[in-house]
């Protein structure tokens, strides 16, 4: 039977990149945005100490030394020494940003940090109490290329094998090697490529930096028992979090009720007083009338201002970025059957949706002098995807303008 052990798997700190992607940055959160990568990265090392792990594996893109400056070097040196003081070893595979060959020996790390060389796989044996515990195979990669899994050769000792690598991975190729756990870096979102008998995992960045990287970010705690069963636990440690929230309303929901719904959800999200600062994008669906009001702008602006005043100045803050109606919607079938102006309109639009070969003849509404120009080409709607989007927007606009009171409020 093997000895059980545990380690932290982390990557993609990108200390040189603050939170970005906002049209406006609230003054009281500027410092939090700048410091977020450092605060999240520090929590990686704090997690390792708290969980009393045997070692830490870092899988590339921790920072670019030429853009991050001396602060990043000092910060990481302090964190590595914090682990060393607890007897925790660090194994580091560099990536595109932290290419070790660009540094040479300008940063002596000491024996408590083993930084893998580029262009070859190194094999190290991690020991506990002078006894071999696990073999660690790693290589740095100055570019994000496909990982050559065939280069990772384990020895004949039958020790549990952990591979530390940066780049694109093929799950089938990884599974063919005698490696038990692939610690992968180079992707900002966590992703599990394979599970038993071989586990391959991208842990993602501990800090999301733009709206497209929404949701919790963190590191992975890996626990291996005496039967070599691997259990991974996600540890959220981000300091600032982009949050995508969707609320579904009924047609009778009022603007004030919508505010109450958003307010209650914010309170739920802020349940952890030590949680991250939240940057929330709200999507509202289910009410044609409120969708129209939100699209016209005043209601969205009023609700945004109220939520920011109520929760945006707290710590942790919940800062509303935008409140928008759902761009996709489901039509109630009975509306098509109504003998009303709306029903007739919807049936007409549906005919063009169901018969894409039927011309819309929008050119007939343009003055002749525009037919040969850009407007004429646009009005032709020859692109099926563009035609579909236009008809969806026409349907939505018709609902807003032609719905009687009982359908909208």
mmCIF file of C-alpha atoms in Angstrom:
data_model
loop_
_atom_site.group_PDB
_atom_site.id
_atom_site.type_symbol
_atom_site.label_atom_id
_atom_site.label_comp_id
_atom_site.label_asym_id
_atom_site.label_seq_id
_atom_site.Cartn_x
_atom_site.Cartn_y
_atom_site.Cartn_z
ATOM 1 C CA UNK A 1 0.000 0.000 0.000
ATOM 2 C CA UNK A 2 1.228 3.503 -0.810
ATOM 3 C CA UNK A 3 1.332 6.353 1.658
ATOM 4 C CA UNK A 4 -1.454 8.913 1.245
ATOM 5 C CA UNK A 5 -0.373 12.425 0.340
ATOM 6 C CA UNK A 6 -1.782 15.735 -0.804
ATOM 7 C CA UNK A 7 -0.632 18.678 -2.885
ATOM 8 C CA UNK A 8 -1.883 21.964 -4.302
ATOM 9 C CA UNK A 9 -2.086 22.411 -8.075
ATOM 10 C CA UNK A 10 -2.086 26.045 -9.302
ATOM 11 C CA UNK A 11 -1.153 28.020 -12.418
ATOM 12 C CA UNK A 12 -1.698 31.168 -14.488
ATOM 13 C CA UNK A 13 -1.252 33.777 -11.768
ATOM 14 C CA UNK A 14 -0.481 36.484 -14.375
ATOM 15 C CA UNK A 15 0.594 38.893 -11.662
ATOM 16 C CA UNK A 16 1.268 41.536 -14.308
ATOM 17 C CA UNK A 17 -2.391 41.671 -15.402
ATOM 18 C CA UNK A 18 -4.967 43.536 -13.269
ATOM 19 C CA UNK A 19 -8.707 43.045 -13.597
ATOM 20 C CA UNK A 20 -9.924 44.693 -16.798
ATOM 21 C CA UNK A 21 -12.740 44.773 -19.348
ATOM 22 C CA UNK A 22 -14.926 47.417 -17.668
ATOM 23 C CA UNK A 23 -16.134 50.558 -19.349
ATOM 24 C CA UNK A 24 -15.852 52.380 -16.034
ATOM 25 C CA UNK A 25 -13.969 51.459 -12.883
ATOM 26 C CA UNK A 26 -15.430 52.691 -9.584
ATOM 27 C CA UNK A 27 -12.834 54.708 -7.705
ATOM 28 C CA UNK A 28 -13.194 52.754 -4.469
ATOM 29 C CA UNK A 29 -12.465 49.459 -6.264
ATOM 30 C CA UNK A 30 -9.439 50.528 -8.315
ATOM 31 C CA UNK A 31 -6.931 49.317 -5.762
ATOM 32 C CA UNK A 32 -8.797 46.026 -5.384
ATOM 33 C CA UNK A 33 -8.638 45.480 -9.158
ATOM 34 C CA UNK A 34 -4.893 46.162 -9.275
ATOM 35 C CA UNK A 35 -4.105 43.971 -6.267
ATOM 36 C CA UNK A 36 -6.514 41.131 -7.137
ATOM 37 C CA UNK A 37 -3.920 38.883 -8.874
ATOM 38 C CA UNK A 38 -1.573 39.207 -5.885
ATOM 39 C CA UNK A 39 -4.291 38.616 -3.301
ATOM 40 C CA UNK A 40 -5.539 35.531 -5.140
ATOM 41 C CA UNK A 41 -2.013 34.157 -5.636
ATOM 42 C CA UNK A 42 -1.197 34.673 -1.954
ATOM 43 C CA UNK A 43 -4.231 32.591 -1.061
ATOM 44 C CA UNK A 44 -2.801 29.724 -3.124
ATOM 45 C CA UNK A 45 0.190 29.561 -0.778
ATOM 46 C CA UNK A 46 -1.969 30.153 2.294
ATOM 47 C CA UNK A 47 -4.128 27.199 1.218
ATOM 48 C CA UNK A 48 -1.045 24.990 0.937
ATOM 49 C CA UNK A 49 -0.009 25.903 4.481
ATOM 50 C CA UNK A 50 -3.514 25.529 5.889
ATOM 51 C CA UNK A 51 -4.038 22.124 4.262
ATOM 52 C CA UNK A 52 -0.563 20.932 5.334
ATOM 53 C CA UNK A 53 0.224 19.617 1.872
ATOM 54 C CA UNK A 54 3.365 17.707 0.987
ATOM 55 C CA UNK A 55 4.209 19.938 -1.977
ATOM 56 C CA UNK A 56 2.885 22.496 -4.455
ATOM 57 C CA UNK A 57 2.962 22.247 -8.270
ATOM 58 C CA UNK A 58 2.851 25.436 -10.360
ATOM 59 C CA UNK A 59 2.135 25.052 -14.076
ATOM 60 C CA UNK A 60 3.225 28.217 -15.851
ATOM 61 C CA UNK A 61 2.376 31.851 -16.562
ATOM 62 C CA UNK A 62 2.887 33.019 -12.988
ATOM 63 C CA UNK A 63 4.139 36.415 -14.172
ATOM 64 C CA UNK A 64 6.103 38.167 -16.886
ATOM 65 C CA UNK A 65 9.207 39.539 -15.139
ATOM 66 C CA UNK A 66 9.686 42.246 -17.763
ATOM 67 C CA UNK A 67 6.237 43.794 -17.270
ATOM 68 C CA UNK A 68 5.403 42.882 -13.664
ATOM 69 C CA UNK A 69 8.522 44.521 -12.240
ATOM 70 C CA UNK A 70 10.352 43.821 -8.985
ATOM 71 C CA UNK A 71 7.150 43.648 -6.944
ATOM 72 C CA UNK A 72 6.311 40.245 -8.425
ATOM 73 C CA UNK A 73 9.800 38.870 -7.763
ATOM 74 C CA UNK A 74 9.743 39.996 -4.134
ATOM 75 C CA UNK A 75 6.195 38.705 -3.683
ATOM 76 C CA UNK A 76 6.905 35.223 -5.037
ATOM 77 C CA UNK A 77 10.168 34.962 -3.121
ATOM 78 C CA UNK A 78 8.261 35.684 0.097
ATOM 79 C CA UNK A 79 5.612 33.091 -0.755
ATOM 80 C CA UNK A 80 8.150 30.396 -1.616
ATOM 81 C CA UNK A 81 9.946 31.016 1.667
ATOM 82 C CA UNK A 82 6.651 30.812 3.540
ATOM 83 C CA UNK A 83 6.199 27.303 2.170
ATOM 84 C CA UNK A 84 9.810 26.395 2.865
ATOM 85 C CA UNK A 85 9.394 27.401 6.521
ATOM 86 C CA UNK A 86 6.642 24.763 6.734
ATOM 87 C CA UNK A 87 8.735 22.144 4.936
ATOM 88 C CA UNK A 88 6.648 22.375 1.744
ATOM 89 C CA UNK A 89 8.494 21.897 -1.553
ATOM 90 C CA UNK A 90 7.502 23.755 -4.742
ATOM 91 C CA UNK A 91 7.752 22.283 -8.261
ATOM 92 C CA UNK A 92 7.439 24.908 -10.999
ATOM 93 C CA UNK A 93 6.998 24.364 -14.737
ATOM 94 C CA UNK A 94 7.353 27.679 -16.559
ATOM 95 C CA UNK A 95 5.110 28.781 -19.394
ATOM 96 C CA UNK A 96 5.097 31.430 -22.084
ATOM 97 C CA UNK A 97 5.170 34.364 -19.649
ATOM 98 C CA UNK A 98 7.590 32.931 -17.103
ATOM 99 C CA UNK A 99 9.987 31.293 -19.547
ATOM 100 C CA UNK A 100 12.876 30.277 -17.303
ATOM 101 C CA UNK A 101 15.467 30.485 -20.083
ATOM 102 C CA UNK A 102 15.020 34.263 -20.305
ATOM 103 C CA UNK A 103 16.094 34.658 -16.691
ATOM 104 C CA UNK A 104 19.202 32.526 -16.476
ATOM 105 C CA UNK A 105 20.465 32.394 -12.897
ATOM 106 C CA UNK A 106 19.500 35.961 -11.969
ATOM 107 C CA UNK A 107 17.000 34.741 -9.378
ATOM 108 C CA UNK A 108 18.434 32.024 -7.134
ATOM 109 C CA UNK A 109 15.480 30.206 -5.627
ATOM 110 C CA UNK A 110 17.176 27.766 -3.297
ATOM 111 C CA UNK A 111 16.561 24.064 -2.823
ATOM 112 C CA UNK A 112 12.955 24.542 -1.684
ATOM 113 C CA UNK A 113 11.861 25.486 -5.242
ATOM 114 C CA UNK A 114 12.620 23.205 -8.194
ATOM 115 C CA UNK A 115 12.095 24.982 -11.499
ATOM 116 C CA UNK A 116 11.955 22.637 -14.473
ATOM 117 C CA UNK A 117 14.109 23.312 -17.523
ATOM 118 C CA UNK A 118 12.718 23.764 -21.029
ATOM 119 C CA UNK A 119 12.802 21.308 -23.938
ATOM 120 C CA UNK A 120 13.282 18.227 -21.761
ATOM 121 C CA UNK A 121 11.367 16.402 -19.074
ATOM 122 C CA UNK A 122 13.049 16.141 -15.702
ATOM 123 C CA UNK A 123 12.179 13.463 -13.188
ATOM 124 C CA UNK A 124 12.432 14.201 -9.464
ATOM 125 C CA UNK A 125 11.521 12.079 -6.454
ATOM 126 C CA UNK A 126 9.692 13.810 -3.648
ATOM 127 C CA UNK A 127 10.442 12.328 -0.248
ATOM 128 C CA UNK A 128 8.737 12.319 3.124
ATOM 129 C CA UNK A 129 10.897 11.552 6.144
ATOM 130 C CA UNK A 130 13.713 10.508 3.791
ATOM 131 C CA UNK A 131 11.440 7.936 2.127
ATOM 132 C CA UNK A 132 10.387 8.162 -1.571
ATOM 133 C CA UNK A 133 6.759 9.276 -1.791
ATOM 134 C CA UNK A 134 6.003 10.328 -5.371
ATOM 135 C CA UNK A 135 7.843 10.935 -8.623
ATOM 136 C CA UNK A 136 7.346 14.353 -10.199
ATOM 137 C CA UNK A 137 7.997 14.783 -13.924
ATOM 138 C CA UNK A 138 8.036 18.264 -15.399
ATOM 139 C CA UNK A 139 9.156 20.535 -18.176
ATOM 140 C CA UNK A 140 8.826 24.239 -18.905
ATOM 141 C CA UNK A 141 7.504 25.477 -22.254
ATOM 142 C CA UNK A 142 8.411 28.897 -23.705
ATOM 143 C CA UNK A 143 5.399 28.642 -26.030
ATOM 144 C CA UNK A 144 1.891 27.326 -25.607
ATOM 145 C CA UNK A 145 2.159 24.272 -27.801
ATOM 146 C CA UNK A 146 0.848 20.738 -27.673
ATOM 147 C CA UNK A 147 2.233 18.749 -24.763
ATOM 148 C CA UNK A 148 4.304 15.793 -25.932
ATOM 149 C CA UNK A 149 3.036 13.193 -23.506
ATOM 150 C CA UNK A 150 5.422 10.548 -24.868
ATOM 151 C CA UNK A 151 8.343 12.507 -23.340
ATOM 152 C CA UNK A 152 7.109 11.819 -19.813
ATOM 153 C CA UNK A 153 8.781 8.549 -18.841
ATOM 154 C CA UNK A 154 8.277 7.134 -15.363
ATOM 155 C CA UNK A 155 10.865 4.894 -13.719
ATOM 156 C CA UNK A 156 10.541 1.320 -12.608
ATOM 157 C CA UNK A 157 9.999 2.103 -8.920
ATOM 158 C CA UNK A 158 6.209 2.101 -9.329
ATOM 159 C CA UNK A 159 5.926 5.334 -7.360
ATOM 160 C CA UNK A 160 2.811 7.383 -7.978
ATOM 161 C CA UNK A 161 3.624 9.762 -10.859
ATOM 162 C CA UNK A 162 2.643 13.428 -11.149
ATOM 163 C CA UNK A 163 3.377 15.231 -14.438
ATOM 164 C CA UNK A 164 3.639 19.036 -14.408
ATOM 165 C CA UNK A 165 3.197 20.636 -17.830
ATOM 166 C CA UNK A 166 2.069 23.774 -19.639
ATOM 167 C CA UNK A 167 0.275 23.871 -22.994
ATOM 168 C CA UNK A 168 -2.463 22.199 -25.030
ATOM 169 C CA UNK A 169 -3.243 18.608 -24.124
ATOM 170 C CA UNK A 170 -4.883 15.636 -25.809
ATOM 171 C CA UNK A 171 -6.735 13.518 -23.254
ATOM 172 C CA UNK A 172 -6.296 10.242 -25.150
ATOM 173 C CA UNK A 173 -2.547 10.787 -25.534
ATOM 174 C CA UNK A 174 -2.152 11.604 -21.828
ATOM 175 C CA UNK A 175 -4.066 8.485 -20.825
ATOM 176 C CA UNK A 176 -1.611 6.272 -22.704
ATOM 177 C CA UNK A 177 1.294 7.242 -20.440
ATOM 178 C CA UNK A 178 2.138 5.703 -17.064
ATOM 179 C CA UNK A 179 1.325 8.952 -15.280
ATOM 180 C CA UNK A 180 -1.317 8.996 -12.558
ATOM 181 C CA UNK A 181 -2.013 12.736 -12.393
ATOM 182 C CA UNK A 182 -1.397 15.367 -15.071
ATOM 183 C CA UNK A 183 -1.120 18.846 -13.510
ATOM 184 C CA UNK A 184 -1.770 21.131 -16.465
ATOM 185 C CA UNK A 185 -1.447 24.900 -16.943
ATOM 186 C CA UNK A 186 -2.058 27.432 -19.674
ATOM 187 C CA UNK A 187 -5.858 27.799 -19.447
ATOM 188 C CA UNK A 188 -7.658 30.385 -17.322
ATOM 189 C CA UNK A 189 -10.754 28.262 -16.675
ATOM 190 C CA UNK A 190 -10.535 25.017 -14.744
ATOM 191 C CA UNK A 191 -11.209 21.918 -16.799
ATOM 192 C CA UNK A 192 -11.061 18.204 -16.085
ATOM 193 C CA UNK A 193 -9.776 16.317 -19.138
ATOM 194 C CA UNK A 194 -9.799 12.796 -17.739
ATOM 195 C CA UNK A 195 -10.512 10.851 -14.563
ATOM 196 C CA UNK A 196 -9.601 7.358 -13.322
ATOM 197 C CA UNK A 197 -7.386 5.563 -13.933
ATOM 198 C CA UNK A 198 -5.518 8.668 -15.188
ATOM 199 C CA UNK A 199 -6.509 12.132 -13.980
ATOM 200 C CA UNK A 200 -5.703 15.118 -16.211
ATOM 201 C CA UNK A 201 -6.708 18.542 -14.968
ATOM 202 C CA UNK A 202 -6.342 22.233 -15.808
ATOM 203 C CA UNK A 203 -6.696 24.089 -12.517
ATOM 204 C CA UNK A 204 -7.302 27.481 -14.186
ATOM 205 C CA UNK A 205 -6.224 30.893 -12.980
ATOM 206 C CA UNK A 206 -6.849 31.827 -9.335
ATOM 207 C CA UNK A 207 -8.199 35.194 -10.533
ATOM 208 C CA UNK A 208 -10.574 35.962 -13.410
ATOM 209 C CA UNK A 209 -9.645 39.196 -15.172
ATOM 210 C CA UNK A 210 -12.458 39.996 -17.605
ATOM 211 C CA UNK A 211 -16.213 39.448 -17.972
ATOM 212 C CA UNK A 212 -15.618 36.384 -20.168
ATOM 213 C CA UNK A 213 -13.880 34.708 -17.196
ATOM 214 C CA UNK A 214 -16.942 34.805 -14.966
ATOM 215 C CA UNK A 215 -17.582 32.634 -11.953
ATOM 216 C CA UNK A 216 -15.343 31.352 -9.155
ATOM 217 C CA UNK A 217 -11.604 30.916 -9.777
ATOM 218 C CA UNK A 218 -9.064 29.256 -7.525
ATOM 219 C CA UNK A 219 -6.664 26.361 -7.152
ATOM 220 C CA UNK A 220 -7.028 22.590 -6.786
ATOM 221 C CA UNK A 221 -6.297 20.505 -3.725
ATOM 222 C CA UNK A 222 -5.324 16.988 -4.820
ATOM 223 C CA UNK A 223 -5.585 14.151 -2.329
ATOM 224 C CA UNK A 224 -4.252 10.674 -3.095
ATOM 225 C CA UNK A 225 -5.111 7.816 -0.743
ATOM 226 C CA UNK A 226 -3.206 4.591 -0.039
ATOM 227 C CA UNK A 227 -5.023 2.845 -2.936
ATOM 228 C CA UNK A 228 -3.937 5.628 -5.355
ATOM 229 C CA UNK A 229 -7.447 6.946 -5.672
ATOM 230 C CA UNK A 230 -7.307 10.630 -6.643
ATOM 231 C CA UNK A 231 -9.754 13.170 -5.258
ATOM 232 C CA UNK A 232 -9.631 16.790 -6.418
ATOM 233 C CA UNK A 233 -11.237 19.667 -4.524
ATOM 234 C CA UNK A 234 -11.733 23.122 -5.989
ATOM 235 C CA UNK A 235 -10.692 25.895 -3.578
ATOM 236 C CA UNK A 236 -12.166 29.288 -4.622
ATOM 237 C CA UNK A 237 -9.690 32.032 -3.736
ATOM 238 C CA UNK A 238 -10.365 34.856 -6.207
ATOM 239 C CA UNK A 239 -10.308 38.389 -4.803
ATOM 240 C CA UNK A 240 -12.600 39.904 -7.459
ATOM 241 C CA UNK A 241 -15.235 37.888 -9.291
ATOM 242 C CA UNK A 242 -17.228 38.567 -12.437
ATOM 243 C CA UNK A 243 -20.681 37.153 -11.797
ATOM 244 C CA UNK A 244 -23.301 36.358 -14.449
ATOM 245 C CA UNK A 245 -26.761 36.303 -12.872
ATOM 246 C CA UNK A 246 -30.063 35.437 -14.571
ATOM 247 C CA UNK A 247 -33.502 36.143 -13.137
ATOM 248 C CA UNK A 248 -36.773 34.927 -14.624
ATOM 249 C CA UNK A 249 -39.894 37.009 -14.093
ATOM 250 C CA UNK A 250 -43.603 36.677 -14.747
ATOM 251 C CA UNK A 251 -45.499 39.044 -16.990
ATOM 252 C CA UNK A 252 -47.090 40.644 -13.913
ATOM 253 C CA UNK A 253 -43.751 41.546 -12.259
ATOM 254 C CA UNK A 254 -43.475 45.270 -11.583
ATOM 255 C CA UNK A 255 -40.254 47.336 -11.674
ATOM 256 C CA UNK A 256 -40.311 47.589 -7.873
ATOM 257 C CA UNK A 257 -40.711 43.833 -7.557
ATOM 258 C CA UNK A 258 -37.790 43.372 -9.949
ATOM 259 C CA UNK A 259 -35.671 45.553 -7.690
ATOM 260 C CA UNK A 260 -36.671 43.444 -4.698
ATOM 261 C CA UNK A 261 -35.726 40.239 -6.549
ATOM 262 C CA UNK A 262 -32.309 41.632 -7.465
ATOM 263 C CA UNK A 263 -31.812 42.933 -3.936
ATOM 264 C CA UNK A 264 -32.541 39.528 -2.375
ATOM 265 C CA UNK A 265 -30.160 37.800 -4.775
ATOM 266 C CA UNK A 266 -27.347 40.252 -3.949
ATOM 267 C CA UNK A 267 -27.803 39.522 -0.236
ATOM 268 C CA UNK A 268 -27.471 35.798 -0.990
ATOM 269 C CA UNK A 269 -24.316 36.350 -3.037
ATOM 270 C CA UNK A 270 -22.745 38.400 -0.258
ATOM 271 C CA UNK A 271 -23.350 35.704 2.348
ATOM 272 C CA UNK A 272 -19.620 35.219 2.955
ATOM 273 C CA UNK A 273 -18.176 38.327 4.654
ATOM 274 C CA UNK A 274 -14.689 37.236 3.503
ATOM 275 C CA UNK A 275 -15.755 36.523 -0.058
ATOM 276 C CA UNK A 276 -14.596 38.297 -3.210
ATOM 277 C CA UNK A 277 -15.687 41.660 -4.550
ATOM 278 C CA UNK A 278 -18.490 40.920 -7.033
ATOM 279 C CA UNK A 279 -18.976 42.511 -10.462
ATOM 280 C CA UNK A 280 -22.476 41.456 -11.478
ATOM 281 C CA UNK A 281 -24.039 41.394 -14.927
ATOM 282 C CA UNK A 282 -27.781 40.755 -14.684
ATOM 283 C CA UNK A 283 -29.869 39.134 -17.437
ATOM 284 C CA UNK A 284 -33.636 39.457 -17.061
ATOM 285 C CA UNK A 285 -36.086 37.195 -18.887
ATOM 286 C CA UNK A 286 -39.764 36.264 -18.808
ATOM 287 C CA UNK A 287 -41.470 39.661 -19.033
ATOM 288 C CA UNK A 288 -42.007 41.357 -22.375
ATOM 289 C CA UNK A 289 -43.029 44.632 -20.774
ATOM 290 C CA UNK A 290 -40.026 44.884 -18.449
ATOM 291 C CA UNK A 291 -37.720 43.792 -21.259
ATOM 292 C CA UNK A 292 -38.945 46.768 -23.259
ATOM 293 C CA UNK A 293 -38.452 49.147 -20.340
ATOM 294 C CA UNK A 294 -34.948 47.843 -19.686
ATOM 295 C CA UNK A 295 -34.033 48.155 -23.338
ATOM 296 C CA UNK A 296 -35.175 51.783 -23.424
ATOM 297 C CA UNK A 297 -32.626 52.478 -20.700
ATOM 298 C CA UNK A 298 -34.223 54.475 -17.899
ATOM 299 C CA UNK A 299 -35.363 51.521 -15.786
ATOM 300 C CA UNK A 300 -31.993 49.771 -16.165
ATOM 301 C CA UNK A 301 -30.156 52.960 -15.179
ATOM 302 C CA UNK A 302 -32.395 53.532 -12.158
ATOM 303 C CA UNK A 303 -32.062 49.950 -10.900
ATOM 304 C CA UNK A 304 -28.308 49.959 -11.471
ATOM 305 C CA UNK A 305 -27.903 53.190 -9.514
ATOM 306 C CA UNK A 306 -29.997 51.850 -6.613
ATOM 307 C CA UNK A 307 -28.097 48.554 -6.389
ATOM 308 C CA UNK A 308 -24.742 50.322 -6.560
ATOM 309 C CA UNK A 309 -25.764 52.716 -3.794
ATOM 310 C CA UNK A 310 -27.083 49.885 -1.598
ATOM 311 C CA UNK A 311 -24.313 47.300 -2.099
ATOM 312 C CA UNK A 312 -21.527 48.740 -4.235
ATOM 313 C CA UNK A 313 -19.743 50.590 -1.436
ATOM 314 C CA UNK A 314 -19.624 47.703 1.038
ATOM 315 C CA UNK A 315 -16.750 45.290 1.613
ATOM 316 C CA UNK A 316 -17.006 42.933 -0.039
ATOM 317 C CA UNK A 317 -18.782 44.999 -2.654
ATOM 318 C CA UNK A 318 -21.452 43.848 -5.081
ATOM 319 C CA UNK A 319 -21.092 46.248 -7.998
ATOM 320 C CA UNK A 320 -23.740 45.994 -10.698
ATOM 321 C CA UNK A 321 -22.191 46.315 -14.143
ATOM 322 C CA UNK A 322 -25.385 46.162 -16.196
ATOM 323 C CA UNK A 323 -28.992 44.995 -16.166
ATOM 324 C CA UNK A 324 -30.136 43.805 -19.570
ATOM 325 C CA UNK A 325 -33.087 41.894 -21.001
ATOM 326 C CA UNK A 326 -32.468 38.423 -22.346
ATOM 327 C CA UNK A 327 -31.683 38.619 -26.049
ATOM 328 C CA UNK A 328 -33.194 35.173 -26.582
ATOM 329 C CA UNK A 329 -36.778 34.614 -25.611
ATOM 330 C CA UNK A 330 -39.537 32.030 -25.950
ATOM 331 C CA UNK A 331 -42.814 33.071 -27.518
ATOM 332 C CA UNK A 332 -46.092 32.060 -25.925
ATOM 333 C CA UNK A 333 -47.788 29.961 -28.675
ATOM 334 C CA UNK A 334 -51.250 31.371 -28.000
ATOM 335 C CA UNK A 335 -50.163 34.840 -29.115
ATOM 336 C CA UNK A 336 -49.963 33.593 -32.712
ATOM 337 C CA UNK A 337 -53.614 32.559 -32.625
ATOM 338 C CA UNK A 338 -55.036 35.864 -31.430
ATOM 339 C CA UNK A 339 -57.287 37.778 -33.793
ATOM 340 C CA UNK A 340 -55.508 41.009 -32.987
ATOM 341 C CA UNK A 341 -53.029 43.308 -34.708
ATOM 342 C CA UNK A 342 -50.286 41.611 -32.667
ATOM 343 C CA UNK A 343 -51.419 38.138 -33.700
ATOM 344 C CA UNK A 344 -51.543 39.074 -37.378
ATOM 345 C CA UNK A 345 -48.090 40.671 -37.113
ATOM 346 C CA UNK A 346 -46.563 37.601 -35.456
ATOM 347 C CA UNK A 347 -48.066 35.273 -38.064
ATOM 348 C CA UNK A 348 -46.551 37.390 -40.821
ATOM 349 C CA UNK A 349 -43.097 37.327 -39.265
ATOM 350 C CA UNK A 350 -43.365 33.597 -38.626
ATOM 351 C CA UNK A 351 -44.041 33.006 -42.320
ATOM 352 C CA UNK A 352 -40.724 34.626 -43.220
ATOM 353 C CA UNK A 353 -38.938 32.633 -40.514
ATOM 354 C CA UNK A 354 -40.341 29.320 -41.726
ATOM 355 C CA UNK A 355 -39.709 30.140 -45.400
ATOM 356 C CA UNK A 356 -36.192 31.586 -45.673
ATOM 357 C CA UNK A 357 -36.411 31.415 -49.449
ATOM 358 C CA UNK A 358 -39.200 34.009 -49.423
ATOM 359 C CA UNK A 359 -37.821 37.511 -50.020
ATOM 360 C CA UNK A 360 -38.656 40.246 -47.518
ATOM 361 C CA UNK A 361 -38.605 42.916 -50.252
ATOM 362 C CA UNK A 362 -37.343 45.612 -47.907
ATOM 363 C CA UNK A 363 -35.747 47.301 -50.897
ATOM 364 C CA UNK A 364 -39.219 48.481 -51.916
ATOM 365 C CA UNK A 365 -39.167 50.906 -48.995
ATOM 366 C CA UNK A 366 -35.882 52.549 -50.016
ATOM 367 C CA UNK A 367 -35.626 55.501 -52.428
ATOM 368 C CA UNK A 368 -34.222 54.371 -55.751
ATOM 369 C CA UNK A 369 -31.009 56.371 -55.311
ATOM 370 C CA UNK A 370 -30.040 54.146 -52.350
ATOM 371 C CA UNK A 371 -30.702 50.763 -53.951
ATOM 372 C CA UNK A 372 -27.259 50.432 -55.541
ATOM 373 C CA UNK A 373 -25.381 51.509 -52.413
ATOM 374 C CA UNK A 374 -24.655 50.127 -48.964
ATOM 375 C CA UNK A 375 -28.219 50.511 -47.717
ATOM 376 C CA UNK A 376 -29.509 48.471 -50.615
ATOM 377 C CA UNK A 377 -27.122 45.629 -49.835
ATOM 378 C CA UNK A 378 -28.074 45.705 -46.153
ATOM 379 C CA UNK A 379 -31.786 45.711 -46.905
ATOM 380 C CA UNK A 380 -31.437 42.638 -49.097
ATOM 381 C CA UNK A 381 -30.619 40.479 -46.007
ATOM 382 C CA UNK A 382 -28.913 37.824 -48.131
ATOM 383 C CA UNK A 383 -26.990 36.387 -45.171
ATOM 384 C CA UNK A 384 -29.247 33.764 -43.462
ATOM 385 C CA UNK A 385 -27.759 34.467 -40.031
ATOM 386 C CA UNK A 386 -28.330 38.219 -40.374
ATOM 387 C CA UNK A 387 -31.860 37.636 -41.641
ATOM 388 C CA UNK A 388 -32.598 35.425 -38.630
ATOM 389 C CA UNK A 389 -31.310 38.021 -36.143
ATOM 390 C CA UNK A 390 -33.293 40.796 -37.839
ATOM 391 C CA UNK A 391 -36.518 38.778 -37.694
ATOM 392 C CA UNK A 392 -35.923 37.990 -34.016
ATOM 393 C CA UNK A 393 -35.469 41.668 -33.258
ATOM 394 C CA UNK A 394 -38.552 42.535 -35.344
ATOM 395 C CA UNK A 395 -40.581 40.026 -33.321
ATOM 396 C CA UNK A 396 -39.297 41.460 -30.054
ATOM 397 C CA UNK A 397 -40.030 45.029 -31.108
ATOM 398 C CA UNK A 398 -43.514 44.064 -32.282
ATOM 399 C CA UNK A 399 -44.254 42.499 -28.898
ATOM 400 C CA UNK A 400 -43.237 45.669 -27.113
ATOM 401 C CA UNK A 401 -45.206 48.032 -29.343
ATOM 402 C CA UNK A 402 -48.324 45.968 -30.077
ATOM 403 C CA UNK A 403 -48.899 44.082 -26.812
ATOM 404 C CA UNK A 404 -52.069 45.201 -25.021
ATOM 405 C CA UNK A 405 -51.815 46.025 -21.319
ATOM 406 C CA UNK A 406 -52.687 42.512 -20.163
ATOM 407 C CA UNK A 407 -49.630 41.099 -21.969
ATOM 408 C CA UNK A 408 -47.135 43.642 -20.679
ATOM 409 C CA UNK A 409 -47.590 44.791 -17.129
#
